[in-house]
Amino acid sequence: MTVRLWSVKTKECLHISRGHTEIVWNVFYSPRADTVASASDDQTVRLWNALTGECLHVLRGHDDDDSTLIVIYSPKGDHLATGDTVHSVRLWDVETGTCLFTLLGHSDMISSIRYSPQGRLVASSSFDRTVRLWDPETGVCRQTLAGQSEPVTDVMFSPEGDQIASCSADMTVRLWEVGAGTSCHLGGHNSAAWNIVCSPNGKEVATCSNDATVRLWDVETGQCRHILRGHKKKVFFVAYSPKKDQIATSSWDTTLRLWNMETGTCSHVLTDHSGQVCQITYSPQGDHLVSASDDMTVRVWDTRTGTCRLTMEGHTHCVLRVVYSPDGSEIASGSWDKTVRIWDAETGTCYKTLRGHRDLIDCILYSPEGGRLLSASYDAEVRVWDVASGECRCVLLGHTDWVRFIKHAPNSYQVASASKDSTIKLWDIETGTCLQTFSGHRDEVWRIVFSPGGDMIASVSFDRSIRLWDVASGECRVVQELLGSVNGIEWVQCSGIDCLAATYGDGSVKMWEVTVEDGRYGVRLRWSSMNCALVVTGAIMQDVRGLSQLNKQLLRQRGAVGEPTDPRCGKKTRM
């Protein structure tokens, strides 16, 4: 029930402002930095002197006992907009504390209020599935934006104020032209997104998800070009054909599908596997596709007809990884049986079985010229094999836990490895020497990718961060903390700018620009496809503390039952 003002420099509390009689949910500084506004469950907004902590005005008018207030300043700081979780918005004069207008029109709770950058419009979003634009000078509703099929949970103006983005519980984001009222919608995956792959021409990325779909995104605009639907279970892998005309996907529904890259239509469904398909890879020429499955087989498919040409048997456990040699003459497969097998790509004959790992194989990789094969395992080792002889040339030792991923540096005999031990290591595969250890992540490193020039490494970790590393010095140049888990990452170019495309556990896809200013590296968000999905059917709100009215309404809207707990005294409060 208090508002505290703190010194960032000294970390001391400068003022404790008292007056509210219920929980304070929101607090905002004025753009002028002279006042602070706070909104409380006592149905008031208070304006405080930012220097002294003195209460200047108590704004009353939202009088529903079950409402929580939203508050935001105008860009100039002379006006204040407040909304309640019933259905009204009010505009106030900051200097006098008087209510200028009460904006009525919404038929359900207000979820968000925003001023346009110039202060000429106020946008409000509501659970009535609309966004309304208001003239703050007259209080007149200029426009009602309708089209989303579930509650609108937030709204935001573009920097120029000519567009509005609104997100909804219908799992879409819509972009609206101010004045025209027309919109397009940007929707992400409805469940965790995993593998992300850049197209051969660099203009598109494909992402696959637990929602059984693959989505194709324009790297410049973030527009979803196609949604590939047809799989019955999660899609875990996607690959572009070197011919630039086809996309292949593999799923836990035991099938592979081939899709036309331009139209997004499915041309073939490949059904011969009897278990989950773990990985797929096109041949360098694009005329064949190889797949690995937990049915313990490797299969080669004709990409023109969709027929299975070869079935390669020999592994005694799930085949997790498969890759073509650079010239397409060989196929290597890695299995949970702790072996790597090398097969003739034309006949399907296994002529090498590589043994030495003490645990399952999680990643395999040919060297650029094809003479060496690398394998990474749960035994914390990376092994370098001579393909011609099948002998292990060296073992890269140094990790203390499962090696999750290995990646070749561009045009180099250096390889980077990512491990569950939270580190990344850079190796010379000619000598087996560890050249660099990159330490800083607080949890296992899931994926890594080199910049096109090979001078930087980007990594994603279960600690919910992306890091950029300088290869030469080992220095961490950027740490981008994230709100959710990152499952995949790819380095791409957008209008000649280095960018990182990433997939997230919430189903979203984001494009981050890599920036360099005065020698300092950074990242900034270029575009994002976000979901607002919240499914809690059957959940019981018992012993849940600190929920605002908006939180409670959202939970109830999505199927929750029961009563939450009052955070002040532990007693149940009514919905």
Coordinates of C-alpha atoms in Angstrom, one line a residue:
M1 CA 0.0 0.0 0.0
T2 CA 3.1 2.3 -0.2
V3 CA 5.0 3.9 -3.1
R4 CA 8.8 4.1 -2.6
L5 CA 11.2 6.3 -4.6
W6 CA 14.8 4.9 -4.8
S7 CA 18.1 6.3 -5.9
V8 CA 19.6 4.1 -8.6
K9 CA 23.0 5.4 -7.9
T10 CA 23.1 4.9 -4.1
K11 CA 20.4 2.2 -3.9
E12 CA 18.8 4.2 -1.0
C13 CA 15.1 4.7 -0.5
L14 CA 14.5 8.4 -0.8
H15 CA 10.8 8.6 0.1
I16 CA 8.0 6.3 1.3
S17 CA 4.7 7.7 0.2
R18 CA 1.7 6.5 2.1
G19 CA -2.0 7.1 1.5
H20 CA -3.4 4.2 -0.5
T21 CA -5.6 1.8 1.6
E22 CA -5.3 -1.2 -0.7
I23 CA -2.7 -2.9 -2.9
V24 CA -0.8 -0.6 -5.3
W25 CA -0.6 -2.4 -8.7
N26 CA 0.9 0.2 -11.1
V27 CA 3.3 3.2 -10.8
F28 CA 4.5 5.5 -13.5
Y29 CA 6.9 8.5 -13.7
S30 CA 5.8 11.5 -15.6
P31 CA 7.8 12.3 -18.8
R32 CA 8.6 15.6 -17.0
A33 CA 10.1 13.5 -14.1
D34 CA 8.4 15.8 -11.6
T35 CA 5.4 13.6 -10.6
V36 CA 4.7 9.9 -10.0
A37 CA 1.3 8.4 -10.5
S38 CA 0.2 5.2 -8.7
A39 CA -3.0 3.1 -9.1
S40 CA -4.5 1.0 -6.4
D41 CA -7.2 -1.5 -5.6
D42 CA -8.7 1.3 -3.4
Q43 CA -10.1 2.6 -6.7
T44 CA -8.0 5.8 -6.6
V45 CA -5.0 7.1 -8.5
R46 CA -2.6 9.3 -6.5
L47 CA -0.2 11.9 -7.9
W48 CA 3.0 12.3 -5.9
N49 CA 5.7 15.0 -6.0
A50 CA 8.8 13.0 -7.3
L51 CA 11.2 15.2 -5.2
T52 CA 9.5 15.2 -1.8
G53 CA 7.1 12.2 -2.0
E54 CA 4.2 14.5 -1.1
C55 CA 0.7 13.6 -2.3
L56 CA -0.5 16.3 -4.7
H57 CA -3.8 14.9 -5.8
V58 CA -6.1 11.9 -5.2
L59 CA -8.1 11.1 -8.4
R60 CA -11.4 9.5 -7.6
G61 CA -14.1 8.4 -10.0
H62 CA -13.6 4.7 -10.7
D63 CA -15.9 3.4 -8.0
D64 CA -16.4 -0.3 -8.7
D65 CA -15.3 -2.3 -5.7
D66 CA -13.9 -5.1 -7.9
S67 CA -11.8 -3.0 -10.3
T68 CA -8.1 -2.6 -10.6
L69 CA -6.9 0.6 -12.2
I70 CA -4.6 1.1 -15.2
V71 CA -2.7 4.4 -15.4
I72 CA -0.5 6.1 -18.1
Y73 CA 0.8 9.7 -18.7
S74 CA 0.4 11.6 -22.0
P75 CA 3.7 12.2 -23.8
K76 CA 4.0 15.8 -22.5
G77 CA 3.1 14.7 -19.0
D78 CA 0.3 17.2 -18.6
H79 CA -2.5 14.7 -18.8
L80 CA -3.2 11.2 -17.4
A81 CA -5.3 8.4 -18.7
T82 CA -6.8 5.8 -16.3
G83 CA -8.9 2.8 -17.0
D84 CA -10.7 0.3 -14.8
T85 CA -11.3 -3.4 -15.2
V86 CA -15.0 -2.7 -15.6
H87 CA -15.4 -0.7 -18.9
S88 CA -14.5 3.0 -18.5
V89 CA -11.5 5.2 -19.3
R90 CA -11.0 8.6 -17.8
L91 CA -8.7 11.5 -18.8
W92 CA -7.3 13.8 -16.1
D93 CA -5.5 17.2 -15.9
V94 CA -2.3 16.6 -13.9
E95 CA -1.9 20.1 -12.7
T96 CA -5.4 20.4 -11.2
G97 CA -6.3 16.8 -10.6
T98 CA -9.7 17.3 -12.3
C99 CA -11.4 14.7 -14.6
L100 CA -11.6 16.1 -18.1
F101 CA -13.5 13.3 -19.8
T102 CA -15.1 9.9 -19.0
L103 CA -14.7 7.7 -22.2
L104 CA -17.6 5.3 -22.4
G105 CA -18.2 2.7 -25.1
H106 CA -16.4 -0.5 -24.2
S107 CA -18.7 -3.3 -22.9
D108 CA -16.2 -5.3 -21.0
M109 CA -13.1 -4.7 -18.9
I110 CA -10.2 -2.5 -20.1
S111 CA -7.0 -4.3 -20.5
S112 CA -4.6 -1.6 -21.8
I113 CA -4.4 2.2 -22.5
R114 CA -1.8 3.9 -24.7
Y115 CA -1.2 7.5 -25.9
S116 CA 0.0 8.0 -29.5
P117 CA 3.6 9.3 -29.6
Q118 CA 2.3 12.8 -30.4
G119 CA -0.4 12.7 -27.8
R120 CA -3.2 13.2 -30.4
L121 CA -4.9 9.9 -29.8
V122 CA -5.6 7.6 -26.9
A123 CA -6.0 3.9 -27.6
S124 CA -7.8 1.5 -25.3
S125 CA -8.1 -2.3 -25.6
S126 CA -10.8 -4.4 -24.0
F127 CA -12.1 -7.8 -23.3
D128 CA -15.0 -6.9 -25.5
R129 CA -12.6 -7.8 -28.4
T130 CA -12.2 -4.3 -29.7
V131 CA -9.7 -1.4 -29.7
R132 CA -11.0 2.1 -29.5
L133 CA -9.3 5.3 -30.5
W134 CA -10.2 8.5 -28.7
D135 CA -9.6 12.2 -29.2
P136 CA -8.1 13.4 -25.9
E137 CA -9.1 17.0 -26.7
T138 CA -12.9 16.3 -27.0
G139 CA -13.3 12.8 -25.5
V140 CA -15.0 11.6 -28.7
C141 CA -14.4 8.1 -30.0
R142 CA -12.8 8.4 -33.4
Q143 CA -12.6 4.8 -34.4
T144 CA -13.5 1.3 -33.2
L145 CA -11.2 -1.5 -34.4
A146 CA -12.9 -4.9 -34.4
G147 CA -11.9 -8.2 -35.8
Q148 CA -10.2 -10.3 -33.1
S149 CA -12.3 -13.2 -31.9
E150 CA -11.1 -13.2 -28.2
P151 CA -10.3 -10.5 -25.6
V152 CA -7.8 -7.9 -26.8
T153 CA -5.1 -8.0 -24.1
D154 CA -2.7 -5.2 -25.1
V155 CA -2.3 -2.4 -27.7
M156 CA 0.7 -0.3 -28.8
F157 CA 1.2 2.6 -31.3
S158 CA 4.1 2.5 -33.8
P159 CA 6.8 5.1 -33.3
E160 CA 5.3 7.3 -36.0
G161 CA 1.8 6.8 -34.6
D162 CA 0.3 5.7 -38.0
Q163 CA -0.1 2.1 -37.0
I164 CA -1.4 0.2 -34.0
A165 CA -0.6 -3.3 -33.0
S166 CA -3.1 -5.3 -30.9
C167 CA -2.6 -8.7 -29.4
S168 CA -5.4 -11.1 -28.4
A169 CA -6.2 -14.3 -26.6
D170 CA -7.2 -15.6 -30.0
M171 CA -3.4 -16.1 -30.4
T172 CA -3.0 -13.4 -33.1
V173 CA -1.3 -10.0 -33.4
R174 CA -3.0 -7.5 -35.7
L175 CA -1.5 -4.4 -37.3
W176 CA -4.0 -1.6 -37.9
E177 CA -3.7 1.5 -40.1
V178 CA -4.8 4.4 -38.0
G179 CA -7.7 6.1 -39.9
A180 CA -8.3 3.3 -42.4
G181 CA -9.2 0.7 -39.8
T182 CA -7.7 -2.1 -41.9
S183 CA -5.5 -4.8 -40.4
C184 CA -3.3 -7.7 -41.0
H185 CA -2.5 -10.3 -38.4
L186 CA 0.7 -11.9 -37.2
G187 CA 0.4 -15.1 -35.4
G188 CA 3.1 -17.3 -34.0
H189 CA 3.1 -21.0 -33.3
N190 CA 0.5 -22.2 -30.7
S191 CA 3.1 -24.3 -28.9
A192 CA 6.9 -24.5 -28.5
A193 CA 8.8 -23.8 -31.6
W194 CA 12.0 -25.8 -32.2
N195 CA 14.2 -26.1 -35.3
I196 CA 14.8 -23.0 -37.3
V197 CA 16.5 -23.1 -40.8
C198 CA 17.4 -20.3 -43.2
S199 CA 16.4 -20.8 -46.9
P200 CA 19.2 -21.1 -49.5
N201 CA 18.6 -17.6 -50.8
G202 CA 18.6 -16.1 -47.3
K203 CA 15.2 -14.4 -47.7
E204 CA 13.1 -16.8 -45.5
V205 CA 13.3 -18.9 -42.4
A206 CA 11.3 -21.9 -41.6
T207 CA 10.3 -22.9 -38.1
C208 CA 8.7 -26.1 -36.8
S209 CA 6.7 -26.6 -33.6
N210 CA 4.9 -28.9 -31.1
D211 CA 1.7 -27.5 -32.7
A212 CA 2.3 -29.9 -35.7
T213 CA 2.9 -27.0 -38.1
V214 CA 5.8 -25.4 -40.0
R215 CA 5.7 -21.7 -40.7
L216 CA 7.7 -19.8 -43.3
W217 CA 8.7 -16.3 -42.4
D218 CA 10.0 -13.3 -44.5
V219 CA 13.2 -12.3 -42.7
E220 CA 12.8 -8.7 -43.6
T221 CA 9.2 -8.1 -42.5
G222 CA 8.4 -11.0 -40.2
Q223 CA 5.3 -11.8 -42.3
C224 CA 4.3 -15.4 -42.2
R225 CA 4.2 -16.5 -45.9
H226 CA 2.8 -20.0 -45.4
I227 CA 1.6 -22.3 -42.6
L228 CA 2.3 -26.0 -43.6
R229 CA -0.4 -28.1 -42.0
G230 CA -0.8 -31.9 -42.2
H231 CA 1.3 -33.6 -39.6
K232 CA -0.6 -35.1 -36.7
K233 CA 2.1 -34.7 -34.0
K234 CA 5.0 -32.3 -33.2
V235 CA 7.2 -31.4 -36.1
F236 CA 10.8 -31.6 -35.0
F237 CA 12.8 -31.0 -38.1
V238 CA 12.6 -29.0 -41.3
A239 CA 15.0 -28.8 -44.2
Y240 CA 15.3 -26.7 -47.5
S241 CA 16.2 -28.4 -50.7
P242 CA 19.4 -27.2 -52.4
K243 CA 17.3 -26.9 -55.5
K244 CA 15.4 -24.1 -53.8
D245 CA 12.0 -25.5 -54.8
Q246 CA 11.1 -27.9 -52.0
I247 CA 10.9 -28.1 -48.2
A248 CA 10.9 -31.4 -46.2
T249 CA 9.5 -31.9 -42.7
S250 CA 9.7 -34.8 -40.3
S251 CA 7.4 -35.5 -37.4
W252 CA 6.8 -37.7 -34.4
D253 CA 3.7 -39.0 -36.2
T254 CA 6.2 -41.3 -38.1
T255 CA 5.9 -39.5 -41.4
L256 CA 7.9 -37.1 -43.6
R257 CA 6.2 -34.6 -45.9
L258 CA 7.5 -32.8 -49.0
W259 CA 6.2 -29.3 -49.7
N260 CA 6.2 -26.9 -52.6
M261 CA 8.3 -23.9 -51.4
E262 CA 6.4 -21.3 -53.4
T263 CA 2.8 -22.4 -52.8
G264 CA 3.1 -24.2 -49.4
T265 CA 1.2 -27.2 -50.7
C266 CA 2.1 -30.8 -49.7
S267 CA 3.3 -32.9 -52.7
H268 CA 4.1 -36.2 -51.0
V269 CA 3.6 -37.9 -47.6
L270 CA 6.3 -40.5 -46.9
T271 CA 5.0 -43.2 -44.6
D272 CA 7.4 -46.1 -44.5
H273 CA 8.9 -45.4 -41.0
S274 CA 7.3 -47.1 -38.0
G275 CA 8.7 -44.8 -35.4
Q276 CA 9.3 -41.1 -34.8
V277 CA 11.4 -39.4 -37.4
C278 CA 14.3 -37.7 -35.6
Q279 CA 16.2 -35.9 -38.4
I280 CA 16.2 -35.4 -42.1
T281 CA 18.9 -34.1 -44.5
Y282 CA 18.9 -33.4 -48.3
S283 CA 21.7 -34.7 -50.5
P284 CA 23.9 -32.0 -51.8
Q285 CA 22.2 -32.3 -55.2
G286 CA 18.7 -32.2 -53.7
D287 CA 17.5 -35.3 -55.5
H288 CA 17.4 -37.4 -52.4
L289 CA 16.5 -37.1 -48.8
V290 CA 17.8 -39.2 -45.9
S291 CA 15.9 -39.7 -42.6
A292 CA 16.7 -41.2 -39.2
S293 CA 14.1 -42.8 -37.0
D294 CA 13.7 -44.4 -33.6
D295 CA 12.5 -47.5 -35.5
M296 CA 16.4 -48.1 -35.8
T297 CA 16.5 -47.5 -39.5
V298 CA 17.9 -45.0 -42.0
R299 CA 15.9 -44.4 -45.2
V300 CA 16.7 -42.7 -48.4
W301 CA 13.9 -41.1 -50.4
D302 CA 13.5 -39.9 -54.0
T303 CA 12.4 -36.2 -53.6
R304 CA 10.7 -36.2 -57.0
T305 CA 8.4 -39.2 -56.6
G306 CA 8.4 -39.5 -52.8
T307 CA 9.3 -43.2 -52.9
C308 CA 11.7 -44.9 -50.5
R309 CA 14.8 -46.1 -52.4
L310 CA 16.8 -47.6 -49.6
T311 CA 16.2 -48.9 -46.1
M312 CA 19.5 -49.2 -44.1
E313 CA 19.4 -51.5 -41.1
G314 CA 22.1 -52.3 -38.6
H315 CA 21.7 -49.9 -35.6
T316 CA 20.3 -51.6 -32.5
H317 CA 18.7 -48.5 -30.9
C318 CA 17.1 -45.2 -32.0
V319 CA 18.9 -43.5 -34.8
L320 CA 19.0 -39.8 -33.7
R321 CA 21.2 -38.1 -36.3
V322 CA 21.9 -38.5 -40.0
V323 CA 24.0 -36.4 -42.5
Y324 CA 25.3 -36.6 -46.1
S325 CA 29.0 -36.2 -46.9
P326 CA 29.8 -33.0 -48.8
D327 CA 30.0 -34.9 -52.1
G328 CA 26.9 -36.9 -51.5
S329 CA 28.5 -40.3 -51.8
E330 CA 28.2 -41.3 -48.2
I331 CA 25.7 -41.1 -45.4
A332 CA 26.7 -41.1 -41.7
S333 CA 24.2 -41.9 -38.9
G334 CA 24.6 -41.6 -35.1
S335 CA 22.6 -43.7 -32.7
W336 CA 21.7 -44.3 -29.1
D337 CA 23.5 -47.6 -29.5
K338 CA 26.7 -45.5 -29.0
T339 CA 28.0 -46.1 -32.6
V340 CA 28.3 -44.1 -35.8
R341 CA 27.8 -45.9 -39.1
I342 CA 28.9 -44.9 -42.6
W343 CA 26.8 -46.0 -45.5
D344 CA 27.2 -46.0 -49.3
A345 CA 24.6 -43.5 -50.4
E346 CA 24.0 -45.4 -53.7
T347 CA 23.7 -49.0 -52.5
G348 CA 22.8 -48.6 -48.8
T349 CA 25.7 -50.8 -47.7
C350 CA 27.3 -50.1 -44.3
Y351 CA 31.1 -50.3 -44.7
K352 CA 32.2 -48.6 -41.5
T353 CA 31.0 -48.9 -37.9
L354 CA 32.8 -46.4 -35.6
R355 CA 33.0 -47.5 -32.0
G356 CA 34.5 -45.7 -29.0
H357 CA 31.9 -43.5 -27.4
R358 CA 30.6 -44.7 -24.0
D359 CA 27.1 -43.2 -24.3
L360 CA 24.6 -42.2 -26.9
I361 CA 25.5 -40.1 -29.9
D362 CA 23.7 -36.7 -30.1
C363 CA 25.4 -34.9 -33.0
I364 CA 27.5 -35.8 -36.0
L365 CA 29.2 -33.6 -38.6
Y366 CA 31.4 -34.0 -41.6
S367 CA 34.4 -31.7 -42.1
P368 CA 34.1 -29.4 -45.1
E369 CA 36.3 -31.5 -47.4
G370 CA 34.6 -34.7 -46.2
G371 CA 37.7 -36.5 -45.0
R372 CA 36.8 -36.3 -41.3
L373 CA 33.7 -37.0 -39.3
L374 CA 33.0 -35.6 -35.9
S375 CA 30.7 -37.1 -33.3
A376 CA 29.5 -35.7 -30.0
S377 CA 28.1 -37.8 -27.2
Y378 CA 26.5 -37.9 -23.8
D379 CA 29.9 -39.1 -22.5
A380 CA 31.2 -35.5 -22.7
E381 CA 33.5 -36.3 -25.6
V382 CA 33.9 -35.1 -29.2
R383 CA 35.6 -37.7 -31.4
V384 CA 37.3 -36.9 -34.7
W385 CA 37.3 -39.9 -37.1
D386 CA 39.2 -40.6 -40.3
V387 CA 36.5 -41.5 -42.8
A388 CA 38.7 -43.6 -45.1
S389 CA 40.1 -45.8 -42.4
G390 CA 37.4 -45.6 -39.7
E391 CA 40.0 -44.8 -37.1
C392 CA 39.6 -42.2 -34.3
R393 CA 42.3 -39.6 -35.0
C394 CA 41.8 -37.7 -31.7
V395 CA 39.4 -37.3 -28.8
L396 CA 38.5 -33.7 -27.8
L397 CA 38.5 -33.8 -24.0
G398 CA 37.5 -30.9 -21.7
H399 CA 33.8 -30.8 -21.3
T400 CA 32.5 -32.3 -18.0
D401 CA 29.0 -33.2 -19.2
W402 CA 26.9 -34.1 -22.3
V403 CA 28.0 -32.4 -25.5
R404 CA 24.8 -31.1 -27.0
F405 CA 25.9 -29.6 -30.3
I406 CA 29.0 -29.2 -32.6
K407 CA 29.4 -26.6 -35.4
H408 CA 32.2 -26.0 -38.0
A409 CA 33.6 -22.5 -38.3
P410 CA 33.3 -21.1 -41.8
N411 CA 36.2 -22.1 -44.0
S412 CA 38.3 -23.4 -41.1
Y413 CA 39.4 -26.6 -39.4
Q414 CA 38.0 -25.2 -36.2
V415 CA 35.0 -26.6 -34.5
A416 CA 32.9 -25.2 -31.6
S417 CA 31.1 -27.5 -29.1
A418 CA 28.2 -26.7 -26.8
S419 CA 27.7 -28.6 -23.6
K420 CA 25.4 -29.3 -20.7
D421 CA 28.3 -28.1 -18.5
S422 CA 27.3 -24.5 -19.5
T423 CA 30.4 -23.8 -21.6
I424 CA 31.3 -23.6 -25.3
K425 CA 34.8 -24.8 -26.5
L426 CA 36.6 -24.0 -29.7
W427 CA 38.9 -26.8 -31.0
D428 CA 41.6 -27.3 -33.7
I429 CA 40.5 -30.7 -35.1
E430 CA 44.0 -31.1 -36.7
T431 CA 45.7 -31.2 -33.4
G432 CA 42.9 -31.8 -31.0
T433 CA 43.8 -28.6 -29.1
C434 CA 41.3 -26.6 -27.2
L435 CA 41.8 -23.0 -28.4
Q436 CA 39.2 -21.2 -26.3
T437 CA 36.7 -21.8 -23.6
F438 CA 33.7 -19.5 -23.5
S439 CA 32.2 -19.4 -19.9
G440 CA 29.3 -17.3 -18.7
H441 CA 26.1 -19.2 -19.2
R442 CA 24.4 -20.4 -16.0
D443 CA 22.8 -23.5 -17.5
E444 CA 23.4 -25.9 -20.3
V445 CA 24.1 -24.4 -23.8
W446 CA 21.6 -25.7 -26.2
R447 CA 22.6 -24.4 -29.6
I448 CA 25.4 -22.3 -31.2
V449 CA 26.0 -20.7 -34.6
F450 CA 28.9 -18.9 -36.2
S451 CA 28.6 -15.5 -37.9
P452 CA 29.2 -15.7 -41.6
G453 CA 32.7 -14.4 -41.2
G454 CA 33.4 -16.8 -38.4
D455 CA 34.6 -14.1 -36.0
M456 CA 31.6 -14.4 -33.7
I457 CA 29.6 -17.2 -32.0
A458 CA 26.0 -16.8 -30.9
S459 CA 24.8 -19.2 -28.2
V460 CA 21.4 -20.0 -26.6
S461 CA 21.1 -21.6 -23.2
F462 CA 18.5 -23.0 -20.8
D463 CA 19.4 -20.0 -18.6
R464 CA 17.1 -18.0 -21.0
S465 CA 19.7 -15.9 -22.6
I466 CA 21.4 -15.3 -25.9
R467 CA 25.1 -14.5 -25.8
L468 CA 27.5 -13.2 -28.5
W469 CA 31.2 -14.2 -28.2
D470 CA 34.3 -12.9 -29.8
V471 CA 36.1 -16.0 -31.2
A472 CA 39.6 -14.5 -31.1
S473 CA 39.5 -13.2 -27.5
G474 CA 36.8 -15.5 -25.9
E475 CA 35.2 -12.3 -24.6
C476 CA 31.4 -12.2 -24.2
R477 CA 30.3 -9.1 -26.1
V478 CA 26.5 -9.3 -25.5
V479 CA 24.2 -10.9 -23.0
Q480 CA 20.5 -10.6 -23.9
E481 CA 18.4 -11.9 -21.1
L482 CA 15.0 -13.3 -22.2
L483 CA 11.6 -14.0 -20.6
G484 CA 11.3 -17.5 -22.0
S485 CA 13.3 -20.4 -23.2
V486 CA 15.1 -20.3 -26.6
N487 CA 15.0 -23.5 -28.6
G488 CA 16.7 -22.7 -31.9
I489 CA 18.9 -20.0 -33.4
E490 CA 20.1 -19.1 -36.9
W491 CA 22.4 -16.3 -38.2
V492 CA 20.8 -14.5 -41.1
Q493 CA 21.1 -11.2 -43.1
C494 CA 18.4 -8.6 -43.3
S495 CA 19.1 -5.8 -45.7
G496 CA 22.8 -6.5 -45.3
I497 CA 22.5 -6.3 -41.5
D498 CA 23.6 -9.3 -39.3
C499 CA 20.6 -10.7 -37.5
L500 CA 19.8 -13.6 -35.2
A501 CA 16.5 -15.5 -35.8
A502 CA 15.4 -17.4 -32.7
T503 CA 12.5 -19.8 -31.8
Y504 CA 11.0 -19.8 -28.4
G505 CA 9.3 -22.2 -26.0
D506 CA 6.1 -20.0 -26.1
G507 CA 5.8 -20.6 -29.9
S508 CA 7.1 -17.2 -31.0
V509 CA 9.8 -16.4 -33.5
K510 CA 11.9 -13.3 -33.1
M511 CA 14.5 -11.5 -35.2
W512 CA 17.3 -9.7 -33.4
E513 CA 19.6 -7.2 -35.1
V514 CA 23.3 -7.4 -34.1
T515 CA 24.4 -3.8 -33.6
V516 CA 27.9 -2.2 -33.2
E517 CA 28.0 1.4 -31.8
D518 CA 31.3 3.0 -30.8
G519 CA 32.9 -0.5 -30.7
R520 CA 30.2 -1.9 -28.4
Y521 CA 28.1 -4.8 -29.5
G522 CA 24.4 -5.1 -28.8
V523 CA 21.2 -6.6 -30.1
R524 CA 17.8 -5.0 -30.7
L525 CA 14.5 -6.6 -31.6
R526 CA 13.7 -6.2 -35.3
W527 CA 10.4 -8.1 -35.4
S528 CA 8.6 -10.6 -33.3
S529 CA 5.7 -13.0 -33.9
M530 CA 4.1 -13.3 -30.5
N531 CA 1.3 -15.4 -29.1
C532 CA -1.1 -14.5 -26.3
A533 CA -2.4 -18.0 -25.8
L534 CA -3.3 -18.9 -22.2
V535 CA -5.0 -22.3 -21.7
V536 CA -5.8 -23.2 -18.2
T537 CA -9.0 -25.3 -18.5
G538 CA -9.5 -27.2 -15.3
A539 CA -7.0 -25.3 -13.3
I540 CA -8.1 -24.4 -9.7
M541 CA -7.3 -20.9 -8.4
Q542 CA -6.7 -22.0 -4.8
D543 CA -3.9 -20.6 -2.7
V544 CA -2.9 -18.3 -5.6
R545 CA -1.7 -14.9 -4.3
G546 CA -1.2 -11.5 -5.9
L547 CA -3.6 -11.8 -8.9
S548 CA -4.9 -8.5 -10.2
Q549 CA -8.4 -8.3 -11.5
L550 CA -7.0 -8.5 -15.1
N551 CA -5.2 -11.7 -14.1
K552 CA -8.3 -13.2 -12.6
Q553 CA -10.4 -12.3 -15.6
L554 CA -7.9 -13.8 -18.0
L555 CA -7.7 -17.0 -16.1
R556 CA -11.4 -17.3 -15.8
Q557 CA -11.8 -16.6 -19.5
R558 CA -9.5 -19.5 -20.3
G559 CA -11.3 -22.0 -18.1
A560 CA -9.9 -21.7 -14.5
V561 CA -12.2 -22.3 -11.6
G562 CA -12.2 -21.5 -7.9
E563 CA -11.2 -18.4 -5.9
P564 CA -7.7 -16.9 -5.5
T565 CA -6.3 -15.9 -2.1
D566 CA -6.1 -12.3 -0.9
P567 CA -2.3 -11.6 -0.6
R568 CA -2.7 -9.3 2.4
C569 CA -4.4 -11.7 4.8
G570 CA -4.6 -15.1 3.1
K571 CA -8.4 -15.1 2.8
K572 CA -10.2 -16.0 -0.3
T573 CA -11.6 -13.1 -2.4
R574 CA -14.5 -13.1 -4.7
M575 CA -14.0 -13.2 -8.5

